[in-house]
Short mmCIF file of C-alpha atoms in Angstrom, two decimals:
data_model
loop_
_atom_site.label_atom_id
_atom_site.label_comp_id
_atom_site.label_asym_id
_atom_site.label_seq_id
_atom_site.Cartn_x
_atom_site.Cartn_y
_atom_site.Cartn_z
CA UNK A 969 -6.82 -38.65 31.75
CA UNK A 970 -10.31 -38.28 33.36
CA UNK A 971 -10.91 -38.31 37.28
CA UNK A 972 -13.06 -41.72 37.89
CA UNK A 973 -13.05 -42.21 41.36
CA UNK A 974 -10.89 -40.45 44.55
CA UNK A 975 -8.56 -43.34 43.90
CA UNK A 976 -8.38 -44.03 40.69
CA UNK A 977 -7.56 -42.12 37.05
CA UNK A 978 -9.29 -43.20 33.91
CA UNK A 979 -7.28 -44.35 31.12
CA UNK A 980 -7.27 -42.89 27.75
CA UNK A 981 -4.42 -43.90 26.05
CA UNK A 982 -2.50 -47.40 26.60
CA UNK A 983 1.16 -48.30 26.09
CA UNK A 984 2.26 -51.39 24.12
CA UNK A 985 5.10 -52.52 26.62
CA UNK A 986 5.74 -56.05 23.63
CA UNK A 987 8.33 -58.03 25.06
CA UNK A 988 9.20 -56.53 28.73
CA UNK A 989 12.70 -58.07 29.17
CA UNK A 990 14.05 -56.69 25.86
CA UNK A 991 17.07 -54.53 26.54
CA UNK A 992 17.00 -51.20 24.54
CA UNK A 993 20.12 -51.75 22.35
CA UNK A 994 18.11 -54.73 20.54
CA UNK A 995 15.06 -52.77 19.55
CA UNK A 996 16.08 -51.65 16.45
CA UNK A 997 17.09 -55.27 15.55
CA UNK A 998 13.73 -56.39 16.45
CA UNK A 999 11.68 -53.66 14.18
CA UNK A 1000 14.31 -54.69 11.21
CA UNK A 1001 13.04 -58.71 12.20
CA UNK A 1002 8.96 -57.49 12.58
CA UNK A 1003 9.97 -55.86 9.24
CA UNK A 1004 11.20 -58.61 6.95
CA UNK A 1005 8.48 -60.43 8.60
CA UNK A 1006 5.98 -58.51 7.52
CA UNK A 1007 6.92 -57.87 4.36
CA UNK A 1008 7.08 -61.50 3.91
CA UNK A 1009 3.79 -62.61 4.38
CA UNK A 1010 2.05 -59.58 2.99
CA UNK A 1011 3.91 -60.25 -0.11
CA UNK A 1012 3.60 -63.73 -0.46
CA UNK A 1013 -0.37 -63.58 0.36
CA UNK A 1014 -0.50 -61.19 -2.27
CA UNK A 1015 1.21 -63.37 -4.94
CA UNK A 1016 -1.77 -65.83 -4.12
CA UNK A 1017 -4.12 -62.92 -4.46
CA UNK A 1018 -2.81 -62.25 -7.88
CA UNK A 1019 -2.91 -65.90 -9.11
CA UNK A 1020 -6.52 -66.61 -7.90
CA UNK A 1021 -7.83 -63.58 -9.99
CA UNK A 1022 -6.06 -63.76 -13.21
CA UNK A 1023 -6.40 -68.14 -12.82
CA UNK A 1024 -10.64 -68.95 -11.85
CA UNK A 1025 -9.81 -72.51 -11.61
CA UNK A 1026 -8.18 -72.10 -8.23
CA UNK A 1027 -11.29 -71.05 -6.90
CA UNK A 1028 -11.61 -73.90 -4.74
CA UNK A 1029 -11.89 -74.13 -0.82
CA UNK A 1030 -8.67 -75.46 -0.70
CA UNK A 1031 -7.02 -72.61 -1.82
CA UNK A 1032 -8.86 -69.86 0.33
CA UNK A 1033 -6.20 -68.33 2.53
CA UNK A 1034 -6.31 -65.26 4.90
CA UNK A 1035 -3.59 -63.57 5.92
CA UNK A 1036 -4.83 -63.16 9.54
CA UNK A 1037 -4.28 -60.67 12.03
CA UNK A 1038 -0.92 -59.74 10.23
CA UNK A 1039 -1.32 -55.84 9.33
CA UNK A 1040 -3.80 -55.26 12.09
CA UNK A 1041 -0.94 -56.31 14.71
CA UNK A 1042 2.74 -55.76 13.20
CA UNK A 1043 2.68 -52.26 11.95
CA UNK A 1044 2.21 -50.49 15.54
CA UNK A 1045 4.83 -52.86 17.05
CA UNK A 1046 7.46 -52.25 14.27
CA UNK A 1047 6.61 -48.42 15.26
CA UNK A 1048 6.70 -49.07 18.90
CA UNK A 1049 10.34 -50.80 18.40
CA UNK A 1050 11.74 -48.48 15.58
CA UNK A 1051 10.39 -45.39 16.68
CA UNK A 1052 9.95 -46.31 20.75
CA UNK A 1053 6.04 -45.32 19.78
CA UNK A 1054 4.35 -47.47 22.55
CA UNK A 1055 1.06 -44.99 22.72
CA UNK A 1056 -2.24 -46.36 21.08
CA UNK A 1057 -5.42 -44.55 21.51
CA UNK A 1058 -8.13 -45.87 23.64
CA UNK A 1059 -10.79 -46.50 20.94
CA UNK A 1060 -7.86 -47.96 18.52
CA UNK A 1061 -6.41 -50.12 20.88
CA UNK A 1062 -10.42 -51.67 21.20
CA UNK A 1063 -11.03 -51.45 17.15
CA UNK A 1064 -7.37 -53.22 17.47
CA UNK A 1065 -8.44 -56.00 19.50
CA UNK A 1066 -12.18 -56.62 17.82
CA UNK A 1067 -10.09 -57.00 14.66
CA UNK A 1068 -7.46 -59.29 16.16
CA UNK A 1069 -10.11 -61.78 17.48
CA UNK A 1070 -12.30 -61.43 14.94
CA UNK A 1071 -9.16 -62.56 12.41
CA UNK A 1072 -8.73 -65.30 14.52
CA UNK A 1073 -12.11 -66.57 14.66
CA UNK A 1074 -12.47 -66.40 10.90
CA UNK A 1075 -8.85 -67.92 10.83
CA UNK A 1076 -10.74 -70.91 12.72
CA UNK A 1077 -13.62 -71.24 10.73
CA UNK A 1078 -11.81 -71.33 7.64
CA UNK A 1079 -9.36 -74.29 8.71
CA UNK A 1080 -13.20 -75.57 9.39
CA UNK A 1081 -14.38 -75.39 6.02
CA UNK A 1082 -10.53 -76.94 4.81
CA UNK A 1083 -11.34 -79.81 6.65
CA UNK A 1084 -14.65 -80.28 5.14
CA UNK A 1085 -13.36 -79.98 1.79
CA UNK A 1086 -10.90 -82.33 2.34
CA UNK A 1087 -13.85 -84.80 3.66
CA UNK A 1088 -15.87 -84.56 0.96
CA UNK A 1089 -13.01 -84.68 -1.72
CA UNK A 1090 -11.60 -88.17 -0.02
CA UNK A 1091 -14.84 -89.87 0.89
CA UNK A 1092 -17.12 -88.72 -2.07
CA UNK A 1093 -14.36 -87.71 -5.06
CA UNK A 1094 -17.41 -88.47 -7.66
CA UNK A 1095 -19.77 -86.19 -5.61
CA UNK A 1096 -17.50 -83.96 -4.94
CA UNK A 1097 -17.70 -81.73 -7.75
CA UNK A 1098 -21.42 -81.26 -6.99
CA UNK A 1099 -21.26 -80.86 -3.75
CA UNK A 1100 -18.60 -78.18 -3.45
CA UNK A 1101 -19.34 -75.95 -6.18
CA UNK A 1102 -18.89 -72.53 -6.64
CA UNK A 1103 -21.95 -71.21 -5.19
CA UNK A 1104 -21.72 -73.66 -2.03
CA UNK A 1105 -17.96 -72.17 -1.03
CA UNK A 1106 -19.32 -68.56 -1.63
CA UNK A 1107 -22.02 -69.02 1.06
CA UNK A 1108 -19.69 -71.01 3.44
CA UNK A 1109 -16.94 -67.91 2.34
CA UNK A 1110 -19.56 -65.09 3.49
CA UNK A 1111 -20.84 -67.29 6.67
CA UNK A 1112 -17.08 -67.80 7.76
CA UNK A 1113 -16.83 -63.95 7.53
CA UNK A 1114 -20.00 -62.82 8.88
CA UNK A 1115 -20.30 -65.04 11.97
CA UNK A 1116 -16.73 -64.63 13.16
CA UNK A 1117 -17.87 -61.07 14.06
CA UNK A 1118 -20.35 -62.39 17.01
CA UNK A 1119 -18.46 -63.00 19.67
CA UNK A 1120 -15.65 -60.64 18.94
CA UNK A 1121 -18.71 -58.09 18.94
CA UNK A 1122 -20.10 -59.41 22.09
CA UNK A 1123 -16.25 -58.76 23.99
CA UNK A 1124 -16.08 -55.62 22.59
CA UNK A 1125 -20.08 -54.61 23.81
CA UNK A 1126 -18.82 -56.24 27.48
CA UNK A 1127 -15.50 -53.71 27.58
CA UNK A 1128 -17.42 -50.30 26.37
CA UNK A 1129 -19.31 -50.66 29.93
CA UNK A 1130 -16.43 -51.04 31.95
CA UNK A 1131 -13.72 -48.99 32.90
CA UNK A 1132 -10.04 -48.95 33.01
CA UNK A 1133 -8.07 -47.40 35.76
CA UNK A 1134 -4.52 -47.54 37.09
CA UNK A 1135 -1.90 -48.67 34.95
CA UNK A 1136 -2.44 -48.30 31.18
CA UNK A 1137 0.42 -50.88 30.10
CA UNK A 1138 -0.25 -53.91 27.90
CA UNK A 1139 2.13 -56.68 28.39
CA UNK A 1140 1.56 -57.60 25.26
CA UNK A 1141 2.56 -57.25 21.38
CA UNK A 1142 -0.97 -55.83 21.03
CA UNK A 1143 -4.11 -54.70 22.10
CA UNK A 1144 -5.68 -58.06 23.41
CA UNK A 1145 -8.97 -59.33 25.29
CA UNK A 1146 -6.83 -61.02 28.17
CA UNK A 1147 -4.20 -57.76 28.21
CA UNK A 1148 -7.47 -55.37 28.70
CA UNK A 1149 -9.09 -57.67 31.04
CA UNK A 1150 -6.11 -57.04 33.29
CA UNK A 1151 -6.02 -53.59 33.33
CA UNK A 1152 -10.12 -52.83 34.10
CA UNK A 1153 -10.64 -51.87 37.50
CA UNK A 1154 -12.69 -53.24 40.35
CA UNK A 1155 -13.16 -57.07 39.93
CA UNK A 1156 -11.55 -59.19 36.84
CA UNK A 1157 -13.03 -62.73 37.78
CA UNK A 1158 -16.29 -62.14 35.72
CA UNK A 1159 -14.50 -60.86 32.82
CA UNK A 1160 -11.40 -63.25 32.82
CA UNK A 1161 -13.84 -66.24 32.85
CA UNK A 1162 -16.41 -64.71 30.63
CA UNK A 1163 -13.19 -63.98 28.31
CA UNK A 1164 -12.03 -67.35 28.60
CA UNK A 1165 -14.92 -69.57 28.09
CA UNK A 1166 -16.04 -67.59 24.81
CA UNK A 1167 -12.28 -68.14 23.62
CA UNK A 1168 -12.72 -71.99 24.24
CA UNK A 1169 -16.05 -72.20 22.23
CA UNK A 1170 -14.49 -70.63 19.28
CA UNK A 1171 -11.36 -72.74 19.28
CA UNK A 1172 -13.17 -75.95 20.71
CA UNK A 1173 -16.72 -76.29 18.44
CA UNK A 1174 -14.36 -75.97 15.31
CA UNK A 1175 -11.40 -78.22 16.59
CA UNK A 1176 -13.88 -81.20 17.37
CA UNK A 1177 -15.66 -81.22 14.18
CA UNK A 1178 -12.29 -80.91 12.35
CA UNK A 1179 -10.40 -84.30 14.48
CA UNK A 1180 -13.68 -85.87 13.02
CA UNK A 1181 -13.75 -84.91 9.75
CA UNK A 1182 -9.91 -85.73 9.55
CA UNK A 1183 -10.81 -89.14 11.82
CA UNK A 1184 -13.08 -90.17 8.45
CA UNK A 1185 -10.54 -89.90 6.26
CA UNK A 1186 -8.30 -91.54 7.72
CA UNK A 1187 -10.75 -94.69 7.77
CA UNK A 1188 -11.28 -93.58 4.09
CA UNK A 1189 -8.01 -93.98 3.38
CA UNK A 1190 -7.25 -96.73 4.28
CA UNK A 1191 -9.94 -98.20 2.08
CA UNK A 1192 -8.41 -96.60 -0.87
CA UNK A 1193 -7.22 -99.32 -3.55
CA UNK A 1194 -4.79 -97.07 -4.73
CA UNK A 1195 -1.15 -96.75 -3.17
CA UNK A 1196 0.13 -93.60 -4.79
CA UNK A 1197 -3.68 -91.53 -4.18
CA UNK A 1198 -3.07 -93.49 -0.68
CA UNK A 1199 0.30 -91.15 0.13
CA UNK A 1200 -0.95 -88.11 -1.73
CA UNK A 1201 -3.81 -87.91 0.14
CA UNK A 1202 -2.34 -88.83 3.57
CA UNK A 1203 0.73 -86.29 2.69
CA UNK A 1204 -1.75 -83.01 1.91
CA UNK A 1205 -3.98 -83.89 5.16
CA UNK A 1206 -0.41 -84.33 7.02
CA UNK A 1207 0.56 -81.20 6.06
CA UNK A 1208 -2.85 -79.47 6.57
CA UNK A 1209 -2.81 -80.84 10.19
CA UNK A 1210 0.63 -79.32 11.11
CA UNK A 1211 -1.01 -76.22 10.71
CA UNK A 1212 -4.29 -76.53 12.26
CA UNK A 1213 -1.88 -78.46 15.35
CA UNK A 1214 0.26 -74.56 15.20
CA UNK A 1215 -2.86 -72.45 15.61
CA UNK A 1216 -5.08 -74.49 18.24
CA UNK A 1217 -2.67 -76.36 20.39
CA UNK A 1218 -0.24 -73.06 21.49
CA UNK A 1219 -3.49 -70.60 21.21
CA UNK A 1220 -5.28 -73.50 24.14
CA UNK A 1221 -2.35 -73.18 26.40
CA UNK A 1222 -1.58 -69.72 26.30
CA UNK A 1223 -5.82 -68.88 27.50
CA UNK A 1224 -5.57 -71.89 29.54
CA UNK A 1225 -2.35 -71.02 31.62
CA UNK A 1226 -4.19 -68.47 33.61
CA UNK A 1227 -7.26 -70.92 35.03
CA UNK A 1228 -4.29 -73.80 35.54
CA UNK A 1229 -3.16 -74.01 39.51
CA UNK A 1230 0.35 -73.87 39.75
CA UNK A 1231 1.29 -73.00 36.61
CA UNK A 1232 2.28 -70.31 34.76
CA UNK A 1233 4.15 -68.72 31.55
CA UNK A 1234 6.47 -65.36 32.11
CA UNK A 1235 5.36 -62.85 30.09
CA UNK A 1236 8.27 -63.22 27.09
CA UNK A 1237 7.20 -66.35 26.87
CA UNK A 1238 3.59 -66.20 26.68
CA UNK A 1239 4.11 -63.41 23.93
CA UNK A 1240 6.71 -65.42 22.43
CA UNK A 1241 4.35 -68.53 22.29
CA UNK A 1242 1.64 -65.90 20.52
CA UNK A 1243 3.76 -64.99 17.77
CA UNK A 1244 4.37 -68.46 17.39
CA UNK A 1245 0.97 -68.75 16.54
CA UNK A 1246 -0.38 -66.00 15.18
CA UNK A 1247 2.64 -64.83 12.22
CA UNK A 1248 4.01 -68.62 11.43
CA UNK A 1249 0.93 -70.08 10.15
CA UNK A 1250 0.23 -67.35 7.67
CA UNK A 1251 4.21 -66.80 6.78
CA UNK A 1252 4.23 -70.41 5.51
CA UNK A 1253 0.84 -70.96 4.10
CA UNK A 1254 1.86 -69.84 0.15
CA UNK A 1255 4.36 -72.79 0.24
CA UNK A 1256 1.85 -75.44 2.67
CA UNK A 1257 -1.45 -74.81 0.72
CA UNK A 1258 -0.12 -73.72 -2.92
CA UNK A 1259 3.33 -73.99 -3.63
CA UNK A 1260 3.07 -77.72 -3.02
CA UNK A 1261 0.27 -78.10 -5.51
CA UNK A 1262 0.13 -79.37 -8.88
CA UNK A 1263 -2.13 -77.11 -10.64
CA UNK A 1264 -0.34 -73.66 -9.28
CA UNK A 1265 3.07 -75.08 -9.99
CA UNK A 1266 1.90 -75.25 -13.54
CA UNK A 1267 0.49 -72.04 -13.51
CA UNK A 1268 3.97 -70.63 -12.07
CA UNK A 1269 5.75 -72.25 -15.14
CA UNK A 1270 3.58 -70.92 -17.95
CA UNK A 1271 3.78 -67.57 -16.19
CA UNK A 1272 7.75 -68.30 -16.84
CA UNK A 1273 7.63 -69.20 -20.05
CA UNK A 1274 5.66 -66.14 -20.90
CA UNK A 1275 7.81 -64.11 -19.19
CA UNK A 1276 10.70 -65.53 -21.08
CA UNK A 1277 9.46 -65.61 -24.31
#
């Protein structure tokens, strides 16, 4: 460590503490959990992988899934529980948390462009193929990628001029903005806020155009002649909003806890409440988005039947 000031050390290394109130005796229960876990969801993201190069015809918004923050986050706290190796560089514990927003902006702008697609599909099905072609989905694909570096970018210009000092522990599963925010020395305010508002615009500006894309077809739906293409339709936007609820509604209240008076979340909790949101959505989103679907449950059959005979 580097001498800042007469008072205070700079840090170069930090320590992922992960959940402070687990006893010792459980950790190795918790890496073998964090394991299975993320062997799950790489593996089932990777069937989907598989099926949308070998199949072109489910290259359609619908079907675009990204497995999140998953490796960037799991791997160092299956080591830090397995191993009891808590260290993470200075520089990768900031490449760490770029990535980690950045995942979850893109992770936002994608349930974006779901929404849309679902729009256009219920309230122009005979435009539809027109509109949403393969060209169209590439450039939103790219966008979605491109522009969920900006603000992640912007955080991560704001941290290299400041300095950390004092304690080096992150109460948290990983290296995040709110965790680092805590730890830089002299005054927090600033950065908390700063930190907090740009959180709210990402989840926020997404969140209200997707209630009113999903607010139009609803009102489309109900206009439908149709009873069975009335539940289909209402079913796959049911399902899509369970999901979108799971990533927005626990993300708001965990950055919102902080700026509430009188209220507040212990730390298990709070890092409880962000696994919640960040590993459930993408451990269930082969069976939400594809598994459900006609076209890949045909495509899992004749891959059967090949297999078979």
């Amino acid at each position: 460590m580097a001498q800042v000031e007469e008072n205070y050390t700079e840090v170069s290394t930090f320590i992922i503490v992960g959940f402070p109130g687990l006893q010792l005796e459980y950790f190795h229960m918790v890496a073998w959990f964090l394991f299975i876990l993320y062997v799950t969801i790489v593996m089932g993201n990777l069937v989907l992988v598989v099926m949308f190069a070998l199949e072109h015809s489910l290259q359609k918004p619908m079907y675009i899934i990204m497995v999140s923050f998953t490796t960037v986050a799991l791997p160092k706290l299956i080591a830090r529980y397995w191993w009891n190796d808590a260290s993470i560089g200075f520089y990768t514990c900031h490449f760490q948390r770029h990535m980690i927003h950045y995942f979850g902006s893109l992770n936002s702008l994608i349930m974006l462009t779901m929404s849309v697609d679902r729009y256009l599909a219920v309230s122009f099905p005979l435009r539809y193929p027109m509109l949403m072609t393969a060209p169209t989905m590439t450039i939103l694909t790219v966008f979605s990628w491109l522009v969920a570096h900006i603000f992640p970018g912007v955080t991560s210009i704001n941290f290299i001029q400041i300095s950390f000092c004092g304690s080096n522990q992150i109460i948290q599963a990983f290296c995040d903005t709110l965790s680092l925010a805590a730890l830089a020395c002299g005054e927090k305010s600033y950065l908390s806020m700063a930190s907090y508002a740009t959180a709210m615009f990402i989840l926020l500006v997404p969140l209200i155009f997707v209630i009113s894309s999903y607010f139009c077809i609803i009102i489309s739906v109900f206009h439908m002649t149709s009873g069975q293409g009335r539940r289909k339709t209402l079913s796959t936007c049911a399902t899509q909003g369970c999901i979108i609820s799971i990533y927005y509604i626990p993300r708001f209240f965990v950055y919102s806890v902080p700026h509430i008076p009188n209220m507040k979340m212990t730390p298990d909790s709070q890092i409880a409440t962000t696994f919640f949101y960040s590993f459930f959505p993408p451990l269930i989103n082969p069976f939400v988005y594809c598994l459900r679907t006609k076209e890949i449950k045909a495509i899992l059959s004749r891959w059967k039947l090949q297999i078979l005979f």
